[in-house]
Coordinates of C-alpha atoms in Angstrom, one line a residue:
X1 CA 37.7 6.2 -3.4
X2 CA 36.1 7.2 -6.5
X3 CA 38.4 7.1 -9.8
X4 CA 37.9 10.2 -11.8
X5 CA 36.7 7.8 -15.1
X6 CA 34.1 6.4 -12.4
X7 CA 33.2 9.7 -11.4
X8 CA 32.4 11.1 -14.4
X9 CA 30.3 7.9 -15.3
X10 CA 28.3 8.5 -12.4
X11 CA 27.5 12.2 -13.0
X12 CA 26.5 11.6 -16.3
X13 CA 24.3 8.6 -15.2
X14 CA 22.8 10.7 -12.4
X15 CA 21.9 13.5 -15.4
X16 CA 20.9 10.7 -18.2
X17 CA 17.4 11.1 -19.2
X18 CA 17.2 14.7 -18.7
X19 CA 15.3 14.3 -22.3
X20 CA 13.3 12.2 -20.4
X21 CA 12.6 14.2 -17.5
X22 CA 12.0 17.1 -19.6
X23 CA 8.6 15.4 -21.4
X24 CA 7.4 14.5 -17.6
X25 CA 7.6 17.4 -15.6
X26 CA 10.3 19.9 -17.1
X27 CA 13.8 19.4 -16.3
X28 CA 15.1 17.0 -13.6
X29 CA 16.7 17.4 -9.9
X30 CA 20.0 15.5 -10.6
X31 CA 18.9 13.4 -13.4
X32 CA 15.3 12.7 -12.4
X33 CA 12.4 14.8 -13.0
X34 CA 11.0 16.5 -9.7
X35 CA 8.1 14.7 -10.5
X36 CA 10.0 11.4 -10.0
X37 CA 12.0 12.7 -7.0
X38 CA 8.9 14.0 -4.7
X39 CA 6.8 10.8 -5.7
X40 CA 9.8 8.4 -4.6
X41 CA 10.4 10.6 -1.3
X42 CA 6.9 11.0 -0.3
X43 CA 6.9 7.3 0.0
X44 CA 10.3 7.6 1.9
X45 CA 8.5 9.8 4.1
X46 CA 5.4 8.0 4.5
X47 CA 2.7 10.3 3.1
X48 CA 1.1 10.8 0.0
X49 CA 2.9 12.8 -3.0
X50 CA -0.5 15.1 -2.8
X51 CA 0.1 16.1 1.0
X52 CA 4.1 16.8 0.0
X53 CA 3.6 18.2 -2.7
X54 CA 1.3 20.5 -1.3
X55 CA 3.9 21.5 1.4
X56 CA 6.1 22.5 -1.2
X57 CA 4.1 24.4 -3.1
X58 CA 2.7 26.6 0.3
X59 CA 6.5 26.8 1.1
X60 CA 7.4 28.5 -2.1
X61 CA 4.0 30.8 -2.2
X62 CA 5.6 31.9 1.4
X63 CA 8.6 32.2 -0.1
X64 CA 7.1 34.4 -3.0
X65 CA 5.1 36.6 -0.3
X66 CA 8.3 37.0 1.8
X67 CA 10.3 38.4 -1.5
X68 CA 7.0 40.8 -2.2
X69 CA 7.6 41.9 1.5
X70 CA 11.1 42.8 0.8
X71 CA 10.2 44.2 -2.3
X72 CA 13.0 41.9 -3.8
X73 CA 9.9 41.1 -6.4
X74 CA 6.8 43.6 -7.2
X75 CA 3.2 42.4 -6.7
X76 CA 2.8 41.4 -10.2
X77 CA 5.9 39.2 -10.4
X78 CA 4.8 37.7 -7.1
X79 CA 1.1 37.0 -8.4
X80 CA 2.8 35.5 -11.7
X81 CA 5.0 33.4 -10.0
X82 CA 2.4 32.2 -7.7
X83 CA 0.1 30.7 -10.5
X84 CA 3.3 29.1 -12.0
X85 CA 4.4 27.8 -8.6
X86 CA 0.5 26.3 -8.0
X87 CA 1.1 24.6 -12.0
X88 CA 4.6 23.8 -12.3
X89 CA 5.9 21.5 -9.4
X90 CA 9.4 22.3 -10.3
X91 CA 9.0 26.2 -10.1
X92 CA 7.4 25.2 -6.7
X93 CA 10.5 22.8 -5.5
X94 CA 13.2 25.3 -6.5
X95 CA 11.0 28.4 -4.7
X96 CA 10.3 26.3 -1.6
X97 CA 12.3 26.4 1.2
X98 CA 13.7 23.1 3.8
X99 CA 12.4 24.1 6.7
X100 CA 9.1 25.1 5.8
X101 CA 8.6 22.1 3.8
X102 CA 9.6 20.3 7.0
X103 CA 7.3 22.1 9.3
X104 CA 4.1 22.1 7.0
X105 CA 4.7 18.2 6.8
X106 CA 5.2 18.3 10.8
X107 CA 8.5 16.6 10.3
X108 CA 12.8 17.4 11.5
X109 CA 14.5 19.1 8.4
X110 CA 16.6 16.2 9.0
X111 CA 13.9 13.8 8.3
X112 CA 12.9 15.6 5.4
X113 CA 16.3 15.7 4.2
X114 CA 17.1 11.6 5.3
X115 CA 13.8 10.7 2.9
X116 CA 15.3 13.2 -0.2
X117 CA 18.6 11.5 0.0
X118 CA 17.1 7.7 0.5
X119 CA 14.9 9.0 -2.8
X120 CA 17.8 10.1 -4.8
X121 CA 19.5 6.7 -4.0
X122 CA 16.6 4.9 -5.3
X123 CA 16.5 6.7 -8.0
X124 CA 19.7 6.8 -9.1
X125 CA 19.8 2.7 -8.4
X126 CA 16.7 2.4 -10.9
X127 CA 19.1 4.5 -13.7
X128 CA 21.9 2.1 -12.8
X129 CA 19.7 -1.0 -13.7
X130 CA 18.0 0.4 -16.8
X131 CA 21.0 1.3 -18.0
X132 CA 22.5 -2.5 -17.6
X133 CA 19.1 -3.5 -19.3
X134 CA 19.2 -1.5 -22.1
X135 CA 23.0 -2.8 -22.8
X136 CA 24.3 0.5 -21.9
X137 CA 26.4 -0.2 -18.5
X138 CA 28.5 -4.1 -18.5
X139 CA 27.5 -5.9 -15.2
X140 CA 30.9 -4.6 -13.7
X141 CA 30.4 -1.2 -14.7
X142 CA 27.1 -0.9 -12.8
X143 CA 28.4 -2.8 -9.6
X144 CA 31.0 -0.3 -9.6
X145 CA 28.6 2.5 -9.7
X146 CA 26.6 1.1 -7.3
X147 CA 29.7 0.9 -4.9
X148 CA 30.4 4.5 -5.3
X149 CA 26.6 5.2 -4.9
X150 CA 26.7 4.4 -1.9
X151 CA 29.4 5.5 -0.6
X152 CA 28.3 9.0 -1.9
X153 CA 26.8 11.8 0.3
X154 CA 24.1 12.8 -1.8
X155 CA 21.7 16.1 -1.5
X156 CA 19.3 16.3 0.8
X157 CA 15.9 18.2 -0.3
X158 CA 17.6 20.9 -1.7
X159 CA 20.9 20.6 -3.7
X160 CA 21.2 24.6 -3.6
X161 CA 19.2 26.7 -5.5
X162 CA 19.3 30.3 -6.1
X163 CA 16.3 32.8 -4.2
X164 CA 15.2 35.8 -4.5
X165 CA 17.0 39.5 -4.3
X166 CA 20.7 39.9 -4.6
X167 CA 21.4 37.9 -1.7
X168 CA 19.8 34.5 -2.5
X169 CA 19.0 31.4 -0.4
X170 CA 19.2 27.9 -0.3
X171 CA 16.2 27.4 1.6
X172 CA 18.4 25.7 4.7

C-alpha cells in the first residue's frame, strides 16, 4: 500500500532528471529520456537498439501515411513530420503505434509491452541508486521506493499518447 508522501516521492523520482534527459534526446518517457528507455528495452527484448528503433520509427511513418490518408494531416505536414520522425527518436516513439512496433519486430504486443515495463523498472532502479549515491535518498527511503516499485504496474510501451485527428490514439 503506497502512502501518499511515498507516492509522491516516487513520481518525482521517476521524473528527476528530466534536465537531464532533455540534453540526451529531448524530454523523457517517465523520467528517462526515450533514448535511455528503447536502449534498456531492446536489450530486454533481445535485439539491437538499431533494429527497435527502426521499428518504431517505420511504425510512426505508417502512422503519418495513415493520418495523410484520412486527411487528418495534409501532405506537407506529413512529409515534415516524416523527416522529424526519421531525426528525432522521440517524435518517432510518441507517433508510433504498439502493435506495429510489435509486428515489425515479429514479436506479441505483450512481449513488447513485458520488455517496456522490465525497462522502465530498470530504469527507475538505476534513479533509485543514484539518488542514494548522490546523498539525495537515506538508505530507508530508497528500500521503500524500491518496495513500492515493484509492486507498481508500470506502462507498457506506450503510457498513452495523443494521435492524430480529433479522435486520437494510443497506439494499442
Amino acid at each position: 500500500r503506497l502512502t501518499l508522501v511515498s507516492a509522491v516521492a516516487l513520481a518525482a523520482l521517476l521524473t528527476v532528471g528530466a534536465g537531464v534527459a532533455s540534453a540526451h534526446g529531448g524530454p523523457g518517457v517517465r523520467g528517462a529520456s526515450t533514448g535511455a528507455l528503447v536502449t534498456q528495452a531492446a536489450k530486454e527484448l533481445d535485439v539491437t537498439r538499431a533494429k527497435l528503433k527502426s521499428a518504431i520509427v517505420e511504425s510512426a511513418v505508417a502512422a503519418i501515411n495513415a493520418a495523410a490518408e484520412d486527411e487528418d494531416i495534409d501532405a506537407d505536414e506529413a512529409a515534415e513530420l516524416k523527416d522529424e520522425a526519421q531525426d528525432n527518436l522521440r517524435v518517432a516513439y510518441h507517433l508510433s503505434k504498439t502493435r506495429t512496433v510489435a509486428s515489425n519486430l515479429g514479436v506479441t504486443t505483450a512481449k513488447l509491452n513485458a520488455s517496456f515495463r522490465a525497462a522502465r523498472k530498470t530504469l527507475a532502479l538505476a534513479r533509485i541508486n543514484r539518488a542514494v549515491e548522490n546523498g539525495d535518498l537515506t538508505a530507508e527511503e530508497a528500500a521503500e521506493l524500491r518496495q513500492e516499485l515493484s509492486q507498481a504496474r508500470l506502462p507498457g510501451y506506450k503510457a498513452g499518447g495523443r494521435g492524430f485527428g480529433r479522435h486520437g490514439g494510443h497506439g494499442r
